[in-house]
Every structure is written in C-alpha cells, then in structure tokens.
Coordinates of C-alpha atoms in Angstrom, one line a residue:
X102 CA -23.6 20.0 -41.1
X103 CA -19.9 20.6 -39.5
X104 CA -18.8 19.1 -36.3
X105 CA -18.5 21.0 -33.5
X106 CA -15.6 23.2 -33.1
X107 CA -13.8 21.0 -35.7
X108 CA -14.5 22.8 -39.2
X109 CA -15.5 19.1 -40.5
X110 CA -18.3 19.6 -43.2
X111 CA -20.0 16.7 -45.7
X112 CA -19.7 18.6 -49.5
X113 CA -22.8 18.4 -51.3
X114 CA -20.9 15.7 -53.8
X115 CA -21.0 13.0 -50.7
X116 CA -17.0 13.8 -49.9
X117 CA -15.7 15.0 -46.9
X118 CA -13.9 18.1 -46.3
X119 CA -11.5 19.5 -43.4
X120 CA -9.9 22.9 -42.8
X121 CA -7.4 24.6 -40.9
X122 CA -5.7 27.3 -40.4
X123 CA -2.2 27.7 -42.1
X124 CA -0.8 30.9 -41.5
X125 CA -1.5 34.5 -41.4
X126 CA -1.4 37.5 -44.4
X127 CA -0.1 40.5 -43.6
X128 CA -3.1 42.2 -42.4
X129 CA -3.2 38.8 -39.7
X130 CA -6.1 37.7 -42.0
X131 CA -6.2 34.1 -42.0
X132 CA -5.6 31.8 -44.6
X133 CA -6.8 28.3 -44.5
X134 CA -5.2 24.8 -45.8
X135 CA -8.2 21.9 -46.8
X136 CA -7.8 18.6 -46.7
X137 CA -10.8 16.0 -48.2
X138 CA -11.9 12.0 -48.1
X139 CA -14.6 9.9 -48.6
X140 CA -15.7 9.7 -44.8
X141 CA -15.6 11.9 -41.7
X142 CA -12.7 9.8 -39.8
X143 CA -10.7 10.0 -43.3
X144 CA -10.8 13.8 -42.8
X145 CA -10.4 14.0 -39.5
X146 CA -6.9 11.8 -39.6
X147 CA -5.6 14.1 -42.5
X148 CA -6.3 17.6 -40.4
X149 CA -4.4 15.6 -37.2
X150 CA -1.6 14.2 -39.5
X151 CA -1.3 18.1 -41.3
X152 CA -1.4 19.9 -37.9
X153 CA 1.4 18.3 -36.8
X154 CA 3.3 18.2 -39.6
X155 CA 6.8 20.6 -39.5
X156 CA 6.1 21.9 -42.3
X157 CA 2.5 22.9 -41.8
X158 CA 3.2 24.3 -38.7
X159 CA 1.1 27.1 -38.2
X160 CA 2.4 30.7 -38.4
X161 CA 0.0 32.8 -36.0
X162 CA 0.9 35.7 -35.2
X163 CA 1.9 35.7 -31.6
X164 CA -0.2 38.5 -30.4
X165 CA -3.4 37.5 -32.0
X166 CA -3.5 33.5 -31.1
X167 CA -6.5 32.9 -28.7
X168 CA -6.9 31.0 -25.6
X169 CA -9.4 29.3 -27.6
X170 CA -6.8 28.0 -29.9
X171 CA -3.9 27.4 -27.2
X172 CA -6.6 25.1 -25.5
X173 CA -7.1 23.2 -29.1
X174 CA -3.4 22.5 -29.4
X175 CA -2.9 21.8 -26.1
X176 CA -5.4 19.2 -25.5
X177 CA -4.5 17.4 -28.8
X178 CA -0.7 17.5 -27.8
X179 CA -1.8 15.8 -24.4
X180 CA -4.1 13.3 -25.5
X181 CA -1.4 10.9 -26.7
X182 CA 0.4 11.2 -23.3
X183 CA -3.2 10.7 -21.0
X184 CA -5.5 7.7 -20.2
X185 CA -8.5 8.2 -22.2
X186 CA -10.7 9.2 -18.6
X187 CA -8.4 11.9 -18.1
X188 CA -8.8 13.1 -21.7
X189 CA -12.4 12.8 -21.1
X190 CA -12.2 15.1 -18.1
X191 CA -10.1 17.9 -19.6
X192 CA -11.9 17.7 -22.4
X193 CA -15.4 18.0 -20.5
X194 CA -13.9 21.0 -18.4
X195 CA -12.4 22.9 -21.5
X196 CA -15.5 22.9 -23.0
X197 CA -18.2 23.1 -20.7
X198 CA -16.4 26.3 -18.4
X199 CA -13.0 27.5 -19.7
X200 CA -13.6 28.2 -23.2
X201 CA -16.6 30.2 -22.4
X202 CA -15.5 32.3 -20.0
X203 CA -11.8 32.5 -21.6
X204 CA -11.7 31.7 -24.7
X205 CA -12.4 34.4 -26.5
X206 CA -9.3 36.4 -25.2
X207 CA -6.0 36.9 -26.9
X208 CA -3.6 34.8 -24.8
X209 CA -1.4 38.2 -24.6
X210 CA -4.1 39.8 -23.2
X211 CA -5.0 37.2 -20.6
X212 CA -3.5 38.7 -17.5
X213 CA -3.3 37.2 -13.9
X214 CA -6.3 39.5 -12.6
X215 CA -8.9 38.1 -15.3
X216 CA -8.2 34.4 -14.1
X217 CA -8.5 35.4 -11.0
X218 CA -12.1 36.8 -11.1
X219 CA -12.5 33.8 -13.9
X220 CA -11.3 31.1 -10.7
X221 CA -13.7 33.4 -8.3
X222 CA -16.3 33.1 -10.4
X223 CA -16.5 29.6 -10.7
X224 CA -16.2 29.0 -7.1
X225 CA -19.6 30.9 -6.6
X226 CA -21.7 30.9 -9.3
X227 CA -20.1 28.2 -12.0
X228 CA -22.8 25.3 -11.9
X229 CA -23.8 24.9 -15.3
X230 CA -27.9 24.6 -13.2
X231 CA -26.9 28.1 -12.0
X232 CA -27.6 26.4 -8.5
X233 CA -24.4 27.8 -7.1
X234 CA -20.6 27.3 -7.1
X235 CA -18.7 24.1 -8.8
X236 CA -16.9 22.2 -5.9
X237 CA -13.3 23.3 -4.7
X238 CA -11.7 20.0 -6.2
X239 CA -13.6 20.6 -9.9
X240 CA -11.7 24.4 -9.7
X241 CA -8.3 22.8 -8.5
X242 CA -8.9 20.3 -11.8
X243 CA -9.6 23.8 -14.0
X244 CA -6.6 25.7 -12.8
X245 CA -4.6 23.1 -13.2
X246 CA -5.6 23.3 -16.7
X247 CA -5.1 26.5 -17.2
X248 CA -1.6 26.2 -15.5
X249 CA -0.3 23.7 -17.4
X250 CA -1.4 25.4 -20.9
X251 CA 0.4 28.5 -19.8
X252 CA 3.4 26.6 -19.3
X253 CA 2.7 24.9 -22.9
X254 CA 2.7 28.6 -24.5
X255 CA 5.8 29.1 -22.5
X256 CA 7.4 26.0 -24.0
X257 CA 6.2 27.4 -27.6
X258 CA 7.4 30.8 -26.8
X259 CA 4.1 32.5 -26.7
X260 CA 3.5 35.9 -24.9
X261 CA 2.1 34.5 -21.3
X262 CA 1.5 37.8 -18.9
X263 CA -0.1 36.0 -16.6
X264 CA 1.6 34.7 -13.0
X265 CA -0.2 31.5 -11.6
X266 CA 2.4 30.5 -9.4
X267 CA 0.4 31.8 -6.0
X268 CA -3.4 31.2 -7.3
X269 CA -4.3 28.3 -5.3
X270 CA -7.8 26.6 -4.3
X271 CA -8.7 26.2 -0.8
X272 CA -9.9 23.0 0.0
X273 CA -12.7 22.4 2.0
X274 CA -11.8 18.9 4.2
X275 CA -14.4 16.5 3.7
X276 CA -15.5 14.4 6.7
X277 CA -15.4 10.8 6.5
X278 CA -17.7 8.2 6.3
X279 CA -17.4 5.3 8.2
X280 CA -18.9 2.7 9.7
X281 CA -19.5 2.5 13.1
X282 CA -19.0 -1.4 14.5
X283 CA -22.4 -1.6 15.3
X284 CA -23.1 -0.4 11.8
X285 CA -20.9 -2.5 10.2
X286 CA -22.9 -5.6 12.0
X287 CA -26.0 -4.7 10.8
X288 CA -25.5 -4.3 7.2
X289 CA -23.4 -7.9 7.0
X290 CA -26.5 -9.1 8.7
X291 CA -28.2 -8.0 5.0
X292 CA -25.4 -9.0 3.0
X293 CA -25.4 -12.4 4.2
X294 CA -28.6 -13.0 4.8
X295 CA -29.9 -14.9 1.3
X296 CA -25.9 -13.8 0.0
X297 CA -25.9 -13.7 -3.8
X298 CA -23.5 -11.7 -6.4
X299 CA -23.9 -8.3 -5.6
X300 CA -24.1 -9.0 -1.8
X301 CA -21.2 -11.2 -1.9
X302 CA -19.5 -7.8 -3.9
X303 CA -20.3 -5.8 -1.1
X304 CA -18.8 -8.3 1.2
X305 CA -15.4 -8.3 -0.6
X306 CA -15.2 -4.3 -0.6
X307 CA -15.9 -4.6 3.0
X308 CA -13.0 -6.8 4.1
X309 CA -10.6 -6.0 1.0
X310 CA -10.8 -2.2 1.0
X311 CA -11.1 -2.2 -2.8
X312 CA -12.9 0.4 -4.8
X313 CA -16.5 0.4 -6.8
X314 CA -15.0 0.7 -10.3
X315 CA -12.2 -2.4 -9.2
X316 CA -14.8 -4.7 -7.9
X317 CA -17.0 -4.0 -11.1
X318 CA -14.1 -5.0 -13.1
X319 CA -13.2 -8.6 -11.6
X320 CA -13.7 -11.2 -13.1
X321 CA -13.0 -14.9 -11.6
X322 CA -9.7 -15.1 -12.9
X323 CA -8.2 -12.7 -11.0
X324 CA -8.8 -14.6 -8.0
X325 CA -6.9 -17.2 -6.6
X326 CA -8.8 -19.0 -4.1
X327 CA -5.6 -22.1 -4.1
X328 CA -3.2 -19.1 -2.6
X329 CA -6.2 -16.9 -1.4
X330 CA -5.0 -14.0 -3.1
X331 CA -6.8 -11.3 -5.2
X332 CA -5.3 -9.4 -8.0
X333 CA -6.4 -5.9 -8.7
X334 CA -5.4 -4.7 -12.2
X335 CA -8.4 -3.1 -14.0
X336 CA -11.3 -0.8 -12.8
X337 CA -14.4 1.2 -14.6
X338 CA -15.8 3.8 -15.1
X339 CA -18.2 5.9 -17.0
X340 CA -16.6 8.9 -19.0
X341 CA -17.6 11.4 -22.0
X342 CA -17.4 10.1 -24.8
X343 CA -14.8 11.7 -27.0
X344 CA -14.8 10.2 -30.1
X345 CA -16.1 12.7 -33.6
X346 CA -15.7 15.2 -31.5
X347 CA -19.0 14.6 -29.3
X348 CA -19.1 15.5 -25.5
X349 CA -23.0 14.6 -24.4
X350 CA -22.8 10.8 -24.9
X351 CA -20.8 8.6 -22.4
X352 CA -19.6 5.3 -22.2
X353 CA -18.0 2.4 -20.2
X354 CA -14.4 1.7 -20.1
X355 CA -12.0 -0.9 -18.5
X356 CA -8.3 0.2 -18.1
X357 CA -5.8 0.1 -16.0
X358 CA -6.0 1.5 -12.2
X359 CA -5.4 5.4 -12.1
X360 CA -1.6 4.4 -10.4
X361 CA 0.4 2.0 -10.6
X362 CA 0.6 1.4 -6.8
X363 CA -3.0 0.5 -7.1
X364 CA -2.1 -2.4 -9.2
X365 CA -1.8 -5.2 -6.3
X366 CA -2.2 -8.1 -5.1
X367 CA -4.2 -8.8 -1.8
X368 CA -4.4 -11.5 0.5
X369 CA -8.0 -12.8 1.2
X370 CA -9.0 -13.6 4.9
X371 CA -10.2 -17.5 5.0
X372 CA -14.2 -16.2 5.8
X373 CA -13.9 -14.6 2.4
X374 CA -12.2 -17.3 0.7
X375 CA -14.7 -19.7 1.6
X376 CA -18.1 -17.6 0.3
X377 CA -16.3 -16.9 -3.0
X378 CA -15.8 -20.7 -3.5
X379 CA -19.7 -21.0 -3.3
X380 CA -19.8 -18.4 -6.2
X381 CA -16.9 -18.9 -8.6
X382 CA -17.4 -19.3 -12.3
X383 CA -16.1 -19.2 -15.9
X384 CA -12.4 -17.5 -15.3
X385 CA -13.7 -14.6 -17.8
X386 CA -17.2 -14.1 -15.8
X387 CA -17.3 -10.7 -14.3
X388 CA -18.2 -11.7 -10.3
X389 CA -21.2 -9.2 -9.7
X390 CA -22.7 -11.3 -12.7
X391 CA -21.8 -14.8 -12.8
X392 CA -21.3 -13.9 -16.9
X393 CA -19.7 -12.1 -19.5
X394 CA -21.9 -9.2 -18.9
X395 CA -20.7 -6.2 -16.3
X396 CA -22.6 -3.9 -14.2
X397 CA -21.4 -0.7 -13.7
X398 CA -20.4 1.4 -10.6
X399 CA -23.5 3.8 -11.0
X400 CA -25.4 0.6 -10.2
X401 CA -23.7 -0.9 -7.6
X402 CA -24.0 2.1 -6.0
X403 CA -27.9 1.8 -6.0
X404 CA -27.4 -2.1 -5.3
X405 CA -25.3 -0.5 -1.9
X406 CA -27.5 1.9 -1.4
X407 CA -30.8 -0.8 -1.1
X408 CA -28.4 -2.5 1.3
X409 CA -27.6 0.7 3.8
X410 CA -31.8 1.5 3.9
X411 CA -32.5 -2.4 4.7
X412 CA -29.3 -2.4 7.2
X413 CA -31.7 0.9 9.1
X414 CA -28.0 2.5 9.5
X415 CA -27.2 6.3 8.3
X416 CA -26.9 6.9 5.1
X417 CA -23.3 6.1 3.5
X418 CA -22.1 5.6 -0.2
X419 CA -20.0 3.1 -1.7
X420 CA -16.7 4.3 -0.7
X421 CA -17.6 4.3 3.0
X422 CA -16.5 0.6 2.5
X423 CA -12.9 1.3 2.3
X424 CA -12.6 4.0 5.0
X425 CA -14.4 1.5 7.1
X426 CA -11.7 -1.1 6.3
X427 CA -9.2 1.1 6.7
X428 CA -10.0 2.0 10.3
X429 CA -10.7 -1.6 11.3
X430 CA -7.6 -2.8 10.2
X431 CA -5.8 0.1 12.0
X432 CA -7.8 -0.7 15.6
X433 CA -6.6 -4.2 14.9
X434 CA -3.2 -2.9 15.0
X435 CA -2.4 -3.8 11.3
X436 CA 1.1 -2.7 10.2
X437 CA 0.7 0.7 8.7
X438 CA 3.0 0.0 5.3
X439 CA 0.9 -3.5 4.4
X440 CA -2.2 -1.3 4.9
X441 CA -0.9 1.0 2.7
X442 CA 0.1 -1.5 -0.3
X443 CA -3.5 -3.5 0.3
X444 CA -5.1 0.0 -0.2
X445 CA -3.0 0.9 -3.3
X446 CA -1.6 3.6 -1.8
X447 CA 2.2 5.2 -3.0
X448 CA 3.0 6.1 0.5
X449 CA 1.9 5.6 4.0
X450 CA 0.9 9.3 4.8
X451 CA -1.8 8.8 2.1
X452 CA -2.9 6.0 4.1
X453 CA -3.2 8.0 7.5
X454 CA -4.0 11.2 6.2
X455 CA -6.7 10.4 3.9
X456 CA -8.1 7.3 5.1
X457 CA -7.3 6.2 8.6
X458 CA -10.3 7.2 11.0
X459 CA -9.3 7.1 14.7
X460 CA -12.6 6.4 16.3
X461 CA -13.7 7.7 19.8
X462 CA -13.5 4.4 21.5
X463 CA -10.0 3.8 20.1
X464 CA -8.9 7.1 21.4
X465 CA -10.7 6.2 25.1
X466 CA -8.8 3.5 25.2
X467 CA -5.4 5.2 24.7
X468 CA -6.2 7.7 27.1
X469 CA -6.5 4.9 29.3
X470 CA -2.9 3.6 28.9
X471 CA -1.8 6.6 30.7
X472 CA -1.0 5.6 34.5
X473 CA -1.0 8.0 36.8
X474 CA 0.3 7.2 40.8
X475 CA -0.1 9.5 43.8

C-alpha cells in the first residue's frame, strides 16, 4: 500500500519504490522520475535528495502547478529551517483544512476573493466535529501559511494573483485567569498540606511564573539550591507525529524553549529553596517524578486540576499560575524589566500587555493616593 500523499509503494519483489514528478510533455502531461531501495526510509531519502537536486528540478508548467503542490515544496523547504513542533503544526494545518479546501486549485487561479470566503469559512464552520468555527488564533496560524507560501511562489517566480496584504483575523481578547489572594491561600493550603512531587510542582509554578511544559521538563540539575537559582532551558510538549509521513499518532518531545528570551535563569525565593531541599534527587531525575521517567503537561494539567476542585476555588487551568504570579509580583511593586526577564519575555510591553492583571483592590488603592483639599 503507498503512503499517504507520498507516492511510496512496496513492489511485489519486497523492494521499495518512489516517484516523482520530473517535468511536463508538451501537452502538460506529466512525466515521472522513480527512484527504488530495499526499505521505505531508503526511498524516501532518495525522492528528498532528487527533489532538490538542480538538476532534477522540476519543470511545471507555471500555469498548471497546484496549491496542492506549492504547499508540498513549501513545507519541505521549511522544515530544515523550523523546530520540529512547528513542523508539526503546519503540517497538521496543511493537511487537515488548507489542502482540502485549496488544494485542488491552480495557484494562478487562486485569487484574493476565494481565500477570503476560504478564511470566512473557517472562522464559522471549520471544526473538523462540524460543531462550529476553529478559533481566531488557529485562522491567524492558517493565513499565515498561506501568506508565507504566496511569498514562496513569488520568490520562485510563480503566477500569484492573489493580494493578502490587508486580510487580517480579528482577535477576540481573551480574559484572564487569575487568582484572587484569597484564592491563591486556599489552594497552597492543598499544595502543602501532605506536599509531595507534583504539589511541590505546583508550588514552584506558583512563585516562579514558569510554564507547564518547563516545569515538566526539569530535572534536579537545573537547580541550584547553593546560589538558589533555577535554570529554564528545555520544555515539552505533545505534537503530531511526522515521521513516514503519518499525521494521527503523537508523541513527546523535549527541546529548547520556543524563544530564546525564555531561556533564563531565575532566582528562587528562600521558602522555595527550602521545600525543594526536602525533595532533590539524582541530578538527571525529572522533579515531578523523583526518576528518569517524565510526566507530561496533559497530566499535570489533571494533577492541577484535582488541586483547584479540592482548593473549593473557581475553576482555573494551569497557566492561571503565571498570570497569578505575574500580578503579585506587580502589586508588590516588582521592577517591571526583571519581571519581564523571570517571565521570559523579549520586551516589557509583553509583560504588561499580556500578562500583568491590575486587580480591583490595587486600583482602589491608587484612587486613594489622590488628595483632594477644600
């Protein structure tokens, strides 16, 4: 049986075979090239090494290439320049709503009006459950897709007819959730009542700011309790995986934060230091698990979860965590551009903007600055 979408079949005689296309007769017929090994990942090396080879450079005929094909070459020329996650999620969002909805056009017949009914269409009606519209910041990820292989064909000299420069996604402003101070009190009444790993996790996301898929990725060495310090320089996640062209499985991976601002080092408050000393272990022990064995974010989410519903405070995810640090630190008067670097942030404005929550007793309290004298 081929492989999906990559003309990859196994030959009766137990060999592997590949093709491509080549180039295009006269009569834009096309004519294929074949390539052939003893295993699937043979093949599927000699098809990459022969697609990119000068001198195998296909020949389409500019008004007959697809988007279907421009999505192919673009996404292949990308993937050596992109973390693997990012692959993941253009390849996931190529193939799951742009190709078929787009992909059967000839690129020099996709004009701006049919990407603007293609954008519409996903903002209303383009869950794959049919239960509605995909979310403004999945569209914003499509177009800019679909922008950036237009520029691509550009770059190639392909015929591009379509003008993106004005289609933008609204966003909708997401509100915030954070912790209230009474809130905050009763779930570290949970957390350190009976403390073990994953409370103790909790714990360090709460007074650190730090993010699910960092704290799953600690181990002990990257503290140093001597200097009470705390280096952030991996986080997980779960993505689609890629690899022989399959896009329903998934898997873990560890890599490098998505910036490199968010690589950091942050100073630990003493309270802190002197829990984790009750906990540490083997330097290469992941910290939610005392072992070489991780857990991953989807599950500490539960573990957090388990933690709110005990605490008997509203419902909050994960990430609630660092907003709630965030505004703390700010009603404590911390310095705005320290915040900023302890977050991981490349600029201040991120840091107020996005994450900074004035809450209504802080703003009470600078109303009452204001003197007033008959």
């Amino acid at each position: 049986m081929p492989r999906k979408g990559e003309n990859i079949y196994k030959r009766k005689d137990g060999r592997w075979e590949g093709r491509y296309i080549c180039s295009y007769d006269a009569q834009n017929k096309a004519k294929y090239a074949y390539v052939y090994g003893k295993t699937y990942s043979e093949v599927k090396q000699k098809l990459t090494d022969d697609r990119s080879s000068p001198k195998k450079e296909r020949t389409t005929p500019k008004s007959s290439l697809t988007y279907n094909e421009l999505l192919d070459s673009w996404l292949h020329s990308s993937q050596l320049n992109t973390k693997e996650s990012t692959y993941a999620r253009y390849a996931h969002l190529i193939n799951t709503h742009i190709k078929p909805q787009l992909g059967k056009y000839q690129l020099s017949m996709l004009s701006t009006d049919i990407i603007e009914s293609f954008v519409e269409f996903q903002l209303t009606e383009g869950r794959l459950d049919n239960t509605g519209g995909l979310a403004p910041k999945t569209v914003t990820d499509i177009l800019t897709i679909v922008k950036s292989t237009m520029e691509y064909a550009r770059y190639k000299g392909l015929p591009v007819i379509c003008n993106l420069g004005k289609l933008t996604i609204k966003k909708k402003e997401k509100e915030m959730r954070v912790l209230t101070q009474a809130e905050q009190d009763a779930l570290i009444g949970v957390l350190i009542d009976d403390m073990d790993l994953y409370k103790f996790g909790v714990f360090l996301s709460l007074y650190t700011g730090i993010r699910v898929g960092e704290l799953c990725a600690l181990q002990w060495e990257d503290f140093n309790l001597a200097q009470t310090t705390l280096k952030i320089r991996k986080t997980m996640q779960r993505i689609q995986d890629t690899g022989n062209g399959a896009f329903s499985k998934t898997k873990i991976v560890i890599t490098e934060p998505k910036s490199q601002c968010s690589v950091r080092e942050i100073p630990l408050p003493t309270f802190v230091v002197d829990i984790a000393q009750k906990f540490i272990a083997n330097p290469k022990a992941y910290i939610l698990t005392g072992n070489d064995r991780y857990i991953e974010p989807r599950t500490m989410q539960n573990r957090f979860k388990s933690y709110v519903k005990d605490s008997g405070i509203s419902d909050a995810n994960f990430h609630a965590l660092r907003h709630t640090f965030a505004t703390r630190c700010v009603e404590v008067g911390f310095e705005i551009k320290s915040l900023s670097e302890v977050l991981g942030h490349a600029n201040v404005n991120i840091t107020l903007n996005r994450y900074v929550h004035s809450s209504f007793e802080l703003k009470c309290s600078n109303m009452n600055k204001l003197n007033f004298s008959v």
